[in-house]
Short mmCIF file of C-alpha atoms and ligand atoms in Angstrom, two decimals:
data_model
loop_
_atom_site.label_atom_id
_atom_site.label_comp_id
_atom_site.label_asym_id
_atom_site.label_seq_id
_atom_site.Cartn_x
_atom_site.Cartn_y
_atom_site.Cartn_z
CA MET A 1 -24.94 14.02 -6.59
CA PRO A 2 -21.60 12.74 -5.22
CA ARG A 3 -20.58 9.21 -6.34
CA SER A 4 -20.84 7.86 -2.80
CA SER A 5 -24.48 9.03 -2.58
CA LEU A 6 -25.28 7.44 -5.94
CA LEU A 7 -23.90 4.15 -4.71
CA VAL A 8 -25.94 4.38 -1.52
CA CYS A 9 -29.10 5.12 -3.58
CA ALA A 10 -28.44 2.25 -5.97
CA ALA A 11 -27.87 -0.11 -3.08
CA ALA A 12 -31.10 1.00 -1.46
CA ILE A 13 -33.09 0.43 -4.69
CA LEU A 14 -31.58 -3.02 -4.99
CA ARG A 15 -32.41 -3.76 -1.37
CA ALA A 16 -36.03 -2.60 -1.86
CA THR A 17 -36.37 -4.68 -5.07
CA TYR A 18 -34.78 -7.69 -3.43
CA SER A 19 -37.03 -7.52 -0.40
CA LEU A 20 -40.16 -7.32 -2.61
CA ALA A 21 -39.06 -10.33 -4.62
CA ALA A 22 -37.97 -12.28 -1.57
CA GLN A 23 -41.08 -11.64 0.49
CA GLY A 24 -43.64 -11.87 -2.33
CA THR A 25 -46.60 -9.54 -2.68
CA ASP A 26 -49.13 -11.85 -1.18
CA SER A 27 -52.22 -9.69 -1.40
CA ILE A 28 -53.72 -6.83 -3.36
CA VAL A 29 -55.26 -3.76 -1.81
CA GLU A 30 -57.73 -1.83 -3.96
CA LEU A 31 -57.74 1.97 -3.86
CA ARG A 32 -60.53 4.01 -5.40
CA VAL A 33 -59.43 7.58 -6.05
CA ASP A 34 -62.23 9.92 -7.08
CA ALA A 35 -60.38 12.66 -8.93
CA SER A 36 -63.66 14.09 -10.22
CA HIS A 37 -64.62 15.31 -6.74
CA PRO A 38 -61.79 17.42 -5.26
CA GLY A 39 -62.42 18.27 -1.63
CA PRO A 40 -61.14 21.03 0.66
CA THR A 41 -57.64 22.50 0.42
CA ILE A 42 -55.00 20.79 2.52
CA ASP A 43 -53.68 23.88 4.26
CA ARG A 44 -49.91 24.12 3.94
CA ASN A 45 -49.85 25.04 7.61
CA ILE A 46 -50.46 21.42 8.65
CA PHE A 47 -46.75 20.99 7.86
CA GLY A 48 -45.84 23.57 10.54
CA GLN A 49 -42.98 23.10 12.99
CA PHE A 50 -42.31 23.89 16.64
CA ALA A 51 -39.03 25.24 18.04
CA GLU A 52 -38.95 25.71 21.81
CA HIS A 53 -36.15 26.90 24.06
CA LEU A 54 -35.63 23.33 25.23
CA GLY A 55 -32.43 21.33 25.33
CA ASN A 56 -30.51 21.81 22.08
CA GLY A 57 -33.55 22.73 20.04
CA VAL A 58 -32.62 26.40 19.63
CA TYR A 59 -29.06 26.64 20.98
CA ASP A 60 -26.82 24.41 18.80
CA GLY A 61 -29.80 23.36 16.68
CA ILE A 62 -30.46 26.78 15.16
CA TRP A 63 -28.25 29.28 16.90
CA VAL A 64 -24.48 28.83 17.03
CA GLY A 65 -23.54 32.50 17.36
CA LYS A 66 -21.87 34.84 14.91
CA ASP A 67 -18.34 33.89 15.99
CA SER A 68 -18.88 30.14 15.62
CA THR A 69 -16.61 28.09 13.35
CA ILE A 70 -19.80 26.34 12.18
CA PRO A 71 -20.84 28.12 8.96
CA ASN A 72 -23.61 30.56 9.83
CA VAL A 73 -25.41 33.69 8.70
CA ARG A 74 -25.73 36.18 11.55
CA GLY A 75 -25.37 33.32 14.06
CA ILE A 76 -27.91 30.95 12.45
CA ARG A 77 -26.36 27.74 11.18
CA SER A 78 -26.41 27.46 7.39
CA ASP A 79 -26.63 23.66 7.07
CA VAL A 80 -29.87 23.62 9.07
CA VAL A 81 -31.30 26.53 7.07
CA GLU A 82 -30.52 24.79 3.79
CA ALA A 83 -32.14 21.55 4.95
CA LEU A 84 -35.26 23.33 6.22
CA ARG A 85 -35.69 25.39 3.05
CA ALA A 86 -36.24 22.12 1.17
CA LEU A 87 -39.26 21.39 3.40
CA HIS A 88 -41.03 24.69 2.62
CA VAL A 89 -41.81 25.04 6.33
CA PRO A 90 -44.99 27.14 6.44
CA ASN A 91 -44.70 28.39 10.04
CA VAL A 92 -42.53 27.94 13.13
CA ARG A 93 -44.12 28.06 16.57
CA TRP A 94 -41.84 29.80 19.10
CA PRO A 95 -40.63 30.29 21.89
CA GLY A 96 -42.61 27.41 23.48
CA GLY A 97 -44.26 25.30 24.79
CA CYS A 98 -44.16 25.55 28.55
CA PHE A 99 -41.21 27.92 28.12
CA ALA A 100 -43.50 30.50 26.47
CA ASP A 101 -45.48 31.05 29.66
CA GLU A 102 -42.29 32.03 31.48
CA TYR A 103 -40.68 33.98 28.63
CA HIS A 104 -40.16 37.71 28.94
CA TRP A 105 -39.40 39.05 25.50
CA ARG A 106 -37.39 42.04 26.73
CA ASP A 107 -34.73 39.65 28.08
CA GLY A 108 -33.96 38.71 24.46
CA ILE A 109 -33.59 41.99 22.58
CA GLY A 110 -30.79 44.49 22.14
CA PRO A 111 -27.00 44.19 22.10
CA ALA A 112 -25.50 40.98 23.51
CA GLY A 113 -24.15 42.83 26.54
CA VAL A 114 -27.59 43.89 27.82
CA ARG A 115 -29.36 40.57 27.44
CA LYS A 116 -30.33 38.86 30.65
CA THR A 117 -29.11 35.43 31.63
CA THR A 118 -32.05 33.57 33.14
CA VAL A 119 -32.85 30.01 34.17
CA ASN A 120 -34.86 27.69 31.96
CA ALA A 121 -36.88 26.31 34.84
CA ASP A 122 -39.05 24.14 32.59
CA TRP A 123 -36.32 22.27 30.82
CA GLY A 124 -33.36 21.06 32.84
CA GLY A 125 -32.83 24.23 34.89
CA VAL A 126 -30.05 25.28 32.52
CA LEU A 127 -28.94 28.85 31.93
CA GLU A 128 -30.85 30.69 29.21
CA PRO A 129 -28.50 33.24 27.64
CA ASN A 130 -31.28 34.92 25.65
CA SER A 131 -28.89 35.27 22.70
CA PHE A 132 -31.67 33.99 20.47
CA GLY A 133 -34.56 36.42 20.90
CA THR A 134 -37.21 38.07 18.78
CA ASP A 135 -34.92 39.55 16.13
CA GLU A 136 -32.93 36.33 15.75
CA TYR A 137 -36.15 34.29 15.48
CA MET A 138 -37.46 36.64 12.79
CA ASP A 139 -34.13 36.38 10.96
CA PHE A 140 -34.29 32.58 11.19
CA ILE A 141 -37.80 32.26 9.76
CA SER A 142 -36.91 34.72 7.03
CA GLN A 143 -33.84 32.63 6.11
CA ILE A 144 -35.93 29.46 5.82
CA GLY A 145 -38.84 31.28 4.11
CA SER A 146 -41.43 30.69 6.83
CA GLU A 147 -44.11 32.61 8.78
CA ALA A 148 -44.05 33.61 12.45
CA TYR A 149 -46.17 31.80 15.00
CA ILE A 150 -45.52 33.52 18.33
CA SER A 151 -46.84 32.14 21.65
CA VAL A 152 -47.38 34.95 24.15
CA ASN A 153 -46.92 34.58 27.86
CA VAL A 154 -50.31 34.35 29.55
CA GLY A 155 -49.11 32.26 32.52
CA SER A 156 -46.62 34.62 34.19
CA GLY A 157 -46.87 37.65 31.91
CA THR A 158 -49.42 40.41 31.56
CA PRO A 159 -51.61 41.74 28.76
CA ALA A 160 -49.43 44.89 28.80
CA GLU A 161 -46.26 42.84 28.23
CA ALA A 162 -47.88 40.96 25.34
CA ALA A 163 -49.20 44.20 23.82
CA ALA A 164 -45.75 45.80 24.08
CA TRP A 165 -44.16 42.78 22.40
CA MET A 166 -46.64 42.98 19.54
CA ALA A 167 -45.90 46.72 19.21
CA TYR A 168 -42.15 46.00 19.15
CA MET A 169 -42.66 43.51 16.35
CA THR A 170 -45.29 45.24 14.24
CA ALA A 171 -45.66 48.98 14.97
CA ASP A 172 -44.73 51.79 12.60
CA PRO A 173 -41.04 52.83 12.72
CA ALA A 174 -42.21 56.28 13.85
CA THR A 175 -43.53 54.89 17.16
CA SER A 176 -41.27 54.42 20.15
CA ALA A 177 -41.64 50.65 19.86
CA GLY A 178 -40.79 50.83 16.15
CA LYS A 179 -37.75 53.03 16.88
CA GLU A 180 -36.49 50.48 19.39
CA ARG A 181 -36.87 47.72 16.78
CA ALA A 182 -35.07 49.89 14.21
CA ALA A 183 -32.27 50.51 16.69
CA ASN A 184 -31.92 46.73 16.93
CA GLY A 185 -31.52 46.51 13.17
CA HIS A 186 -35.00 46.14 11.70
CA PRO A 187 -36.88 49.35 10.85
CA ALA A 188 -39.70 47.66 8.90
CA PRO A 189 -42.47 45.99 10.91
CA TYR A 190 -42.27 42.22 11.11
CA ARG A 191 -45.10 40.01 9.96
CA VAL A 192 -46.70 38.06 12.79
CA LYS A 193 -49.10 35.76 11.00
CA TYR A 194 -50.11 33.59 13.98
CA LEU A 195 -50.40 34.41 17.66
CA GLY A 196 -50.89 31.70 20.28
CA ILE A 197 -52.60 33.08 23.37
CA GLY A 198 -50.93 31.00 26.07
CA ASN A 199 -49.73 27.41 25.95
CA GLU A 200 -51.34 24.52 27.81
CA SER A 201 -53.01 26.92 30.21
CA TRP A 202 -54.72 23.82 31.60
CA GLY A 203 -51.28 22.52 32.69
CA CYS A 204 -47.81 24.10 32.70
CA GLY A 205 -49.33 27.42 31.57
CA GLY A 206 -50.87 28.05 34.98
CA ALA A 207 -53.37 25.22 35.57
CA MET A 208 -56.22 27.64 34.89
CA THR A 209 -59.83 26.59 34.95
CA PRO A 210 -61.47 26.88 31.52
CA ASP A 211 -63.53 29.89 32.64
CA TYR A 212 -60.50 31.71 34.07
CA TYR A 213 -58.58 31.07 30.84
CA VAL A 214 -61.47 32.36 28.73
CA SER A 215 -61.50 35.61 30.75
CA GLN A 216 -57.76 36.02 30.04
CA LEU A 217 -58.21 35.05 26.39
CA LYS A 218 -60.70 37.88 25.82
CA ILE A 219 -58.26 40.45 27.20
CA TYR A 220 -55.21 39.20 25.29
CA ALA A 221 -57.20 38.73 22.07
CA ARG A 222 -58.23 42.38 22.23
CA PHE A 223 -55.05 44.09 23.37
CA ALA A 224 -52.22 42.08 21.79
CA ARG A 225 -52.72 44.05 18.59
CA ASN A 226 -50.93 43.65 15.31
CA TYR A 227 -50.09 47.08 13.86
CA ASN A 228 -48.44 45.94 10.64
CA PRO A 229 -50.31 47.82 7.88
CA MET A 230 -49.50 45.03 5.42
CA GLN A 231 -51.45 42.52 7.50
CA SER A 232 -55.05 43.14 6.57
CA GLY A 233 -57.65 40.98 4.83
CA ASP A 234 -56.39 37.43 4.31
CA GLN A 235 -52.99 38.48 5.65
CA ALA A 236 -54.51 39.45 9.02
CA MET A 237 -52.97 37.82 12.09
CA ARG A 238 -54.77 34.72 13.35
CA ARG A 239 -55.13 34.30 17.09
CA ILE A 240 -55.10 30.77 18.43
CA ALA A 241 -56.69 29.94 21.77
CA VAL A 242 -55.58 27.12 24.04
CA GLY A 243 -57.86 24.13 23.49
CA ALA A 244 -57.70 20.42 24.08
CA ASP A 245 -55.37 18.33 26.15
CA GLY A 246 -55.82 15.06 24.24
CA SER A 247 -59.38 13.89 24.58
CA LYS A 248 -60.34 16.41 27.30
CA THR A 249 -63.04 18.69 25.96
CA ASP A 250 -63.52 21.28 28.72
CA TYR A 251 -61.29 23.98 27.18
CA VAL A 252 -62.61 23.50 23.64
CA GLU A 253 -66.15 23.67 24.97
CA ALA A 254 -65.52 26.84 27.02
CA VAL A 255 -63.56 28.63 24.28
CA MET A 256 -66.03 27.77 21.51
CA ARG A 257 -69.02 28.74 23.65
CA ALA A 258 -67.39 32.07 24.47
CA TRP A 259 -66.55 32.62 20.79
CA HIS A 260 -70.11 31.78 19.76
CA ASP A 261 -71.56 34.23 22.30
CA LYS A 262 -68.89 36.90 21.87
CA VAL A 263 -69.41 40.60 21.53
CA TRP A 264 -67.54 42.72 18.96
CA SER A 265 -64.51 43.51 21.11
CA TRP A 266 -62.51 40.30 20.71
CA ASP A 267 -62.13 37.37 18.37
CA ILE A 268 -60.02 34.28 17.72
CA GLU A 269 -59.16 32.40 14.56
CA GLY A 270 -58.13 28.99 15.91
CA VAL A 271 -58.31 26.56 18.85
CA SER A 272 -55.46 24.21 19.69
CA LEU A 273 -55.18 20.50 20.33
CA HIS A 274 -52.08 18.94 21.89
CA SER A 275 -51.70 15.20 21.57
CA TYR A 276 -48.51 13.14 21.60
CA THR A 277 -48.05 9.48 20.72
CA SER A 278 -46.36 7.87 23.69
CA ALA A 279 -48.33 4.63 24.23
CA GLY A 280 -48.61 5.46 27.95
CA TRP A 281 -47.52 8.26 30.26
CA PRO A 282 -44.87 9.17 31.30
CA PRO A 283 -43.10 8.34 28.02
CA ALA A 284 -41.10 5.16 28.62
CA HIS A 285 -40.82 3.46 25.26
CA PRO A 286 -37.32 3.35 23.75
CA SER A 287 -36.56 5.16 20.50
CA THR A 288 -34.05 2.49 19.41
CA HIS A 289 -33.78 -1.30 19.58
CA PHE A 290 -37.43 -2.26 19.45
CA GLY A 291 -39.24 -4.86 17.38
CA ASP A 292 -42.42 -5.41 15.42
CA SER A 293 -44.79 -5.70 18.39
CA GLU A 294 -43.61 -2.38 19.82
CA TYR A 295 -43.93 -0.90 16.32
CA THR A 296 -47.49 -2.14 16.01
CA ALA A 297 -48.51 -0.88 19.46
CA PHE A 298 -47.09 2.55 18.71
CA LEU A 299 -48.71 3.00 15.33
CA LYS A 300 -52.00 1.83 16.79
CA ASP A 301 -51.68 4.60 19.38
CA ALA A 302 -50.83 7.11 16.64
CA LEU A 303 -54.01 6.25 14.77
CA ASN A 304 -56.01 7.49 17.77
CA MET A 305 -55.44 10.98 16.35
CA GLU A 306 -58.29 10.26 13.94
CA GLY A 307 -60.82 9.77 16.76
CA LEU A 308 -59.52 12.76 18.71
CA ILE A 309 -59.95 15.11 15.78
CA ALA A 310 -63.39 13.73 15.00
CA GLN A 311 -64.38 14.18 18.65
CA HIS A 312 -63.24 17.82 18.88
CA SER A 313 -64.59 18.64 15.40
CA ARG A 314 -68.04 17.40 16.41
CA LEU A 315 -67.95 19.62 19.49
CA MET A 316 -66.77 22.62 17.49
CA ASP A 317 -69.51 21.98 14.90
CA GLN A 318 -72.10 22.69 17.60
CA TYR A 319 -70.84 26.27 17.92
CA ASP A 320 -69.33 26.72 14.48
CA PRO A 321 -71.13 24.60 11.89
CA GLN A 322 -69.54 26.64 9.09
CA LYS A 323 -66.09 25.63 10.31
CA LYS A 324 -64.77 29.16 10.52
CA ILE A 325 -62.47 28.30 13.44
CA PRO A 326 -59.71 25.81 12.61
CA LEU A 327 -58.57 23.10 14.99
CA VAL A 328 -54.82 23.74 15.30
CA VAL A 329 -52.88 20.61 16.33
CA ASP A 330 -49.89 22.68 17.39
CA GLU A 331 -48.12 19.92 19.33
CA TRP A 332 -48.03 16.36 18.03
CA GLY A 333 -45.53 13.58 17.42
CA ALA A 334 -43.82 10.64 19.10
CA TRP A 335 -42.70 11.26 22.67
CA LEU A 336 -40.27 8.52 23.71
CA ALA A 337 -37.96 7.76 26.63
CA PRO A 338 -34.90 10.04 26.81
CA LEU A 339 -31.83 8.52 25.21
CA PRO A 340 -29.63 6.87 27.89
CA GLY A 341 -27.00 9.32 29.09
CA SER A 342 -28.88 12.40 27.89
CA ASN A 343 -30.25 15.12 30.17
CA PRO A 344 -33.86 13.96 30.78
CA GLY A 345 -34.95 17.61 30.72
CA PHE A 346 -33.72 17.92 27.13
CA LEU A 347 -36.16 15.37 25.64
CA VAL A 348 -33.57 13.76 23.37
CA GLN A 349 -34.74 10.71 21.43
CA GLN A 350 -33.73 8.91 18.25
CA ASN A 351 -35.93 8.99 15.19
CA SER A 352 -36.61 5.73 13.36
CA LEU A 353 -38.41 4.46 10.30
CA ARG A 354 -41.33 3.76 12.66
CA ASP A 355 -41.49 7.47 13.54
CA ALA A 356 -41.48 8.43 9.86
CA ILE A 357 -44.46 6.15 9.27
CA LEU A 358 -46.15 7.66 12.33
CA ALA A 359 -45.61 11.13 10.82
CA ALA A 360 -47.10 10.08 7.48
CA LEU A 361 -50.16 8.58 9.18
CA ASN A 362 -50.74 11.78 11.15
CA LEU A 363 -50.34 13.97 8.06
CA ASP A 364 -52.84 11.74 6.26
CA ILE A 365 -55.31 12.14 9.14
CA PHE A 366 -54.88 15.94 9.16
CA ALA A 367 -55.39 16.01 5.38
CA ARG A 368 -58.56 13.94 5.60
CA HIS A 369 -59.85 16.49 8.13
CA ALA A 370 -58.74 19.44 6.00
CA ASP A 371 -62.11 21.12 6.48
CA ARG A 372 -61.37 21.61 10.21
CA VAL A 373 -57.64 20.98 10.73
CA ARG A 374 -55.91 23.85 9.00
CA MET A 375 -52.70 24.00 10.99
CA ALA A 376 -50.46 21.56 12.89
CA ASN A 377 -46.97 21.74 14.36
CA ILE A 378 -44.84 18.66 14.90
CA ALA A 379 -42.86 18.66 18.14
CA GLN A 380 -40.16 19.59 17.64
CA MET A 381 -38.00 20.87 14.80
CA ILE A 382 -34.41 20.09 15.86
CA ASN A 383 -32.82 17.85 18.53
CA VAL A 384 -36.00 17.57 20.61
CA LEU A 385 -38.68 14.83 20.55
CA GLN A 386 -39.66 13.79 16.99
CA ALA A 387 -37.16 16.05 15.27
CA MET A 388 -36.57 16.73 11.59
CA ILE A 389 -32.88 17.28 12.19
CA MET A 390 -30.30 16.31 14.76
CA THR A 391 -27.06 18.21 15.28
CA ASP A 392 -23.89 17.50 17.21
CA ARG A 393 -21.59 20.51 17.09
CA GLU A 394 -20.64 20.83 13.40
CA ARG A 395 -22.39 17.63 12.36
CA MET A 396 -25.98 17.40 11.18
CA VAL A 397 -28.17 14.42 10.33
CA LEU A 398 -31.57 14.37 8.62
CA THR A 399 -34.05 12.02 10.29
CA PRO A 400 -36.51 9.66 8.60
CA THR A 401 -39.26 12.08 9.66
CA TYR A 402 -37.48 14.86 7.75
CA TYR A 403 -37.78 12.84 4.56
CA VAL A 404 -41.51 12.30 5.04
CA PHE A 405 -42.02 16.06 5.35
CA ARG A 406 -39.93 16.60 2.22
CA MET A 407 -41.80 13.94 0.26
CA TYR A 408 -45.20 15.36 1.32
CA ALA A 409 -44.35 18.94 0.26
CA PRO A 410 -46.52 18.68 -2.92
CA PHE A 411 -49.56 18.28 -0.68
CA GLN A 412 -49.17 21.82 0.66
CA ASP A 413 -52.26 23.76 -0.41
CA ALA A 414 -53.34 20.92 -2.73
CA ALA A 415 -57.01 19.96 -3.10
CA LEU A 416 -57.80 16.77 -1.20
CA ILE A 417 -59.15 13.95 -3.34
CA PRO A 418 -61.15 11.24 -1.62
CA VAL A 419 -59.52 7.79 -1.51
CA GLN A 420 -61.30 4.64 -0.47
CA VAL A 421 -59.05 1.83 0.67
CA ASP A 422 -60.34 -1.70 0.44
CA ALA A 423 -57.84 -4.05 2.00
CA GLY A 424 -60.25 -6.94 1.51
CA GLY A 425 -60.66 -7.22 5.27
CA ARG A 426 -57.00 -8.15 5.64
CA ARG A 427 -55.42 -6.43 8.55
CA SER A 428 -51.92 -6.53 9.89
CA GLY A 429 -52.46 -7.39 13.56
CA ALA A 430 -54.30 -4.43 14.98
CA LEU A 431 -53.22 -2.18 12.13
CA PRO A 432 -54.84 -1.41 8.81
CA ARG A 433 -52.78 -2.74 5.92
CA VAL A 434 -52.55 0.46 3.88
CA ASP A 435 -53.26 4.15 4.41
CA ALA A 436 -53.49 6.58 1.52
CA ILE A 437 -54.38 10.13 0.53
CA ALA A 438 -54.50 11.84 -2.85
CA ALA A 439 -54.57 15.47 -3.90
CA ARG A 440 -54.31 17.77 -6.88
CA ASP A 441 -51.65 20.43 -6.38
CA THR A 442 -51.86 24.10 -7.28
CA HIS A 443 -50.32 23.32 -10.71
CA GLY A 444 -52.96 20.69 -11.48
CA LYS A 445 -50.69 17.70 -10.85
CA LEU A 446 -52.13 14.61 -9.19
CA TRP A 447 -50.34 13.09 -6.18
CA LEU A 448 -50.78 9.89 -4.24
CA ALA A 449 -49.28 9.09 -0.82
CA ALA A 450 -49.48 5.49 0.34
CA VAL A 451 -48.25 3.88 3.54
CA ASN A 452 -47.77 0.13 3.90
CA LEU A 453 -48.03 -0.34 7.67
CA ASP A 454 -47.23 -4.04 7.64
CA PRO A 455 -43.83 -4.52 9.26
CA GLU A 456 -43.01 -7.63 7.22
CA ARG A 457 -45.08 -8.02 4.08
CA PRO A 458 -44.93 -5.93 0.94
CA VAL A 459 -48.25 -5.19 -0.67
CA ARG A 460 -49.46 -4.61 -4.20
CA ILE A 461 -51.96 -1.79 -4.55
CA ARG A 462 -54.26 -1.36 -7.52
CA ALA A 463 -55.57 2.19 -7.68
CA SER A 464 -58.43 3.13 -9.97
CA PHE A 465 -58.83 6.82 -10.72
CA ALA A 466 -62.30 8.08 -11.54
CA GLY A 467 -62.29 11.33 -13.48
CA THR A 468 -58.77 11.12 -14.96
CA SER A 469 -56.67 8.83 -17.09
CA VAL A 470 -53.56 7.26 -15.62
CA ARG A 471 -50.48 5.93 -17.37
CA ILE A 472 -47.61 5.98 -14.94
CA ALA A 473 -46.71 7.13 -11.43
CA ARG A 474 -43.24 8.14 -10.31
CA GLY A 475 -41.99 9.24 -6.96
CA GLN A 476 -40.06 8.20 -3.88
CA VAL A 477 -40.38 5.50 -1.25
CA LEU A 478 -38.95 5.58 2.25
CA THR A 479 -38.20 2.26 3.90
CA ALA A 480 -35.29 0.50 5.60
CA GLY A 481 -34.12 -2.84 6.83
CA HIS A 482 -35.89 -2.71 10.17
CA VAL A 483 -38.75 -0.86 11.83
CA ASP A 484 -36.21 0.67 14.23
CA SER A 485 -33.65 1.66 11.57
CA VAL A 486 -32.26 5.14 12.25
CA ASN A 487 -29.83 7.61 10.73
CA THR A 488 -26.85 8.43 12.93
CA PHE A 489 -23.99 10.91 12.69
CA ASP A 490 -21.73 8.05 11.63
CA SER A 491 -24.24 6.45 9.23
CA PRO A 492 -26.45 9.35 8.16
CA ARG A 493 -27.95 7.75 5.03
CA LEU A 494 -29.36 4.43 6.25
CA VAL A 495 -32.94 5.64 5.96
CA GLN A 496 -33.56 7.87 2.98
CA PRO A 497 -35.97 7.84 0.05
CA VAL A 498 -35.28 6.05 -3.22
CA PRO A 499 -37.18 6.15 -6.52
CA ILE A 500 -40.38 4.13 -6.94
CA GLU A 501 -42.55 3.68 -9.99
CA GLY A 502 -45.91 2.14 -10.86
CA ALA A 503 -47.67 1.69 -14.19
CA ALA A 504 -51.24 1.36 -15.41
CA SER A 505 -52.60 -2.08 -16.16
CA ALA A 506 -56.20 -2.71 -17.21
CA GLY A 507 -57.07 0.89 -16.43
CA ALA A 508 -55.69 0.91 -12.87
CA LEU A 509 -52.36 1.95 -11.43
CA VAL A 510 -50.44 -1.02 -10.06
CA LEU A 511 -47.81 -0.31 -7.46
CA ASP A 512 -45.74 -2.54 -5.18
CA LEU A 513 -45.15 -1.04 -1.74
CA PRO A 514 -42.34 -2.51 0.35
CA ALA A 515 -43.14 -3.56 3.90
CA LYS A 516 -43.08 -0.67 6.44
CA SER A 517 -42.84 2.07 3.89
CA VAL A 518 -44.09 5.53 2.92
CA SER A 519 -44.43 6.36 -0.78
CA VAL A 520 -45.35 9.62 -2.50
CA LEU A 521 -45.85 9.58 -6.26
CA GLN A 522 -46.96 11.95 -8.97
CA VAL A 523 -49.61 10.22 -11.03
CA GLN A 524 -49.35 11.08 -14.72
CA PRO A 525 -51.87 10.65 -17.55
O1 LIG B 1 -42.97 19.79 23.53
C1 LIG B 1 -42.61 19.64 24.87
C2 LIG B 1 -43.67 20.18 25.81
O2 LIG B 1 -44.84 19.42 25.68
C3 LIG B 1 -44.16 21.58 25.57
O3 LIG B 1 -43.33 22.53 26.13
C4 LIG B 1 -45.49 21.58 26.25
O4 LIG B 1 -46.37 22.50 25.68
C5 LIG B 1 -45.96 20.15 26.11
O5 LIG B 1 -46.43 19.64 27.30
#
């Protein structure tokens, strides 16, 4: 680590220690962790991402072109790839979003000279050069070690167009589609692990009635075939139907009823839920320069995800009590007012400590519903909405949300362990004091994630672990001076994790959490 980074880290530890001492841990929250009863697997796919052709999400964010002075591999920027590899991103949803229902895949294949220039009518009306198409997307996910999640165009496309796209991506090199792919540089079939059949077909995807959408779904689910011979059994492609718009249940109801009553000729393996945290619509809350009351209102709104998932799970249980069909939360995150001076169609916002806490709370909710929520995609990966990364030409900055995703990586495919939080009835305004999850990873290690939601007061937690002995816990904590602290291109390390440690006392793990913080620790016997 460079000396300057060490100094920044040391300063941050001192700041965290100072703030604990100065503010005093004025209450204890008891956690009961039942390690003897591991629950369902927290599917790694809940840490999925979303990259739409929107603003600078793809162009500049991922794609800079082969001739760029920004270091790149085949046009894909290397700094972004390196940062994303550290997150172990399980899947990347692409090309949209609303954009997907206007995307024609043929515009984005072949030599640069034959690609069409089109208009991105959804997002700012800017020119879409189609330089980043199917082969570039596949190259990108291969560079970051991720799986493909393709959204096909149901709104303005046809089943034939979707079927031809699938053939281009997955058919044998001896077929015409496979030969065309080989001519574009990739003889072997690509893996398409997830296929979204439309996007928000209740809205920008064509404002279809639930019944009309279901009739389309059956056709696409049958004919958009995956021909890759390596994708059978548990590697088979999973098709995800359009589901809920927030709390609206009509699509989930119609899709699940159709699935329950289906005949042999079609199937699906997931239903979506889209829900953003915006504390009102249209999004008008600023992403910078806000205080504790705004913080509290926003996190309160974020916690509504719990009720939404419970609501849709109950409905799905009626048709699928064995929980074969996952609820796929493939758009979620903070949606804030566009940054002043930015193109409002580009959905540019800053990303603060508050947003990192919001991300942790959502991940905790998804984990607690691991039996039904087996995939989720934060919106969006780079430069758009609640991004992991922001870029400005050759510069790149990692957001507080990025660090939460990096800290939570051990929870990918870990077995959920029930945690009971007893805050002694103490609440911080409208917010719970502490949120926590625990899990045992695939190597048998025990992990604890704990969020102190209180914007001002640190908290001491005392965690008892049934079914395992505990000696020490070591990990990282993310906090900052203010709820609206952000990383900028000029000060990129204001919000970043620092070490945290707790130790056993009288049989329980004692840990001091700074105010407004996210901690992830490995608990050791
Ligand atoms: O993520 C931005 C947009 O939000 C997506 O394109 C759309 O699906 C949703 O309404």
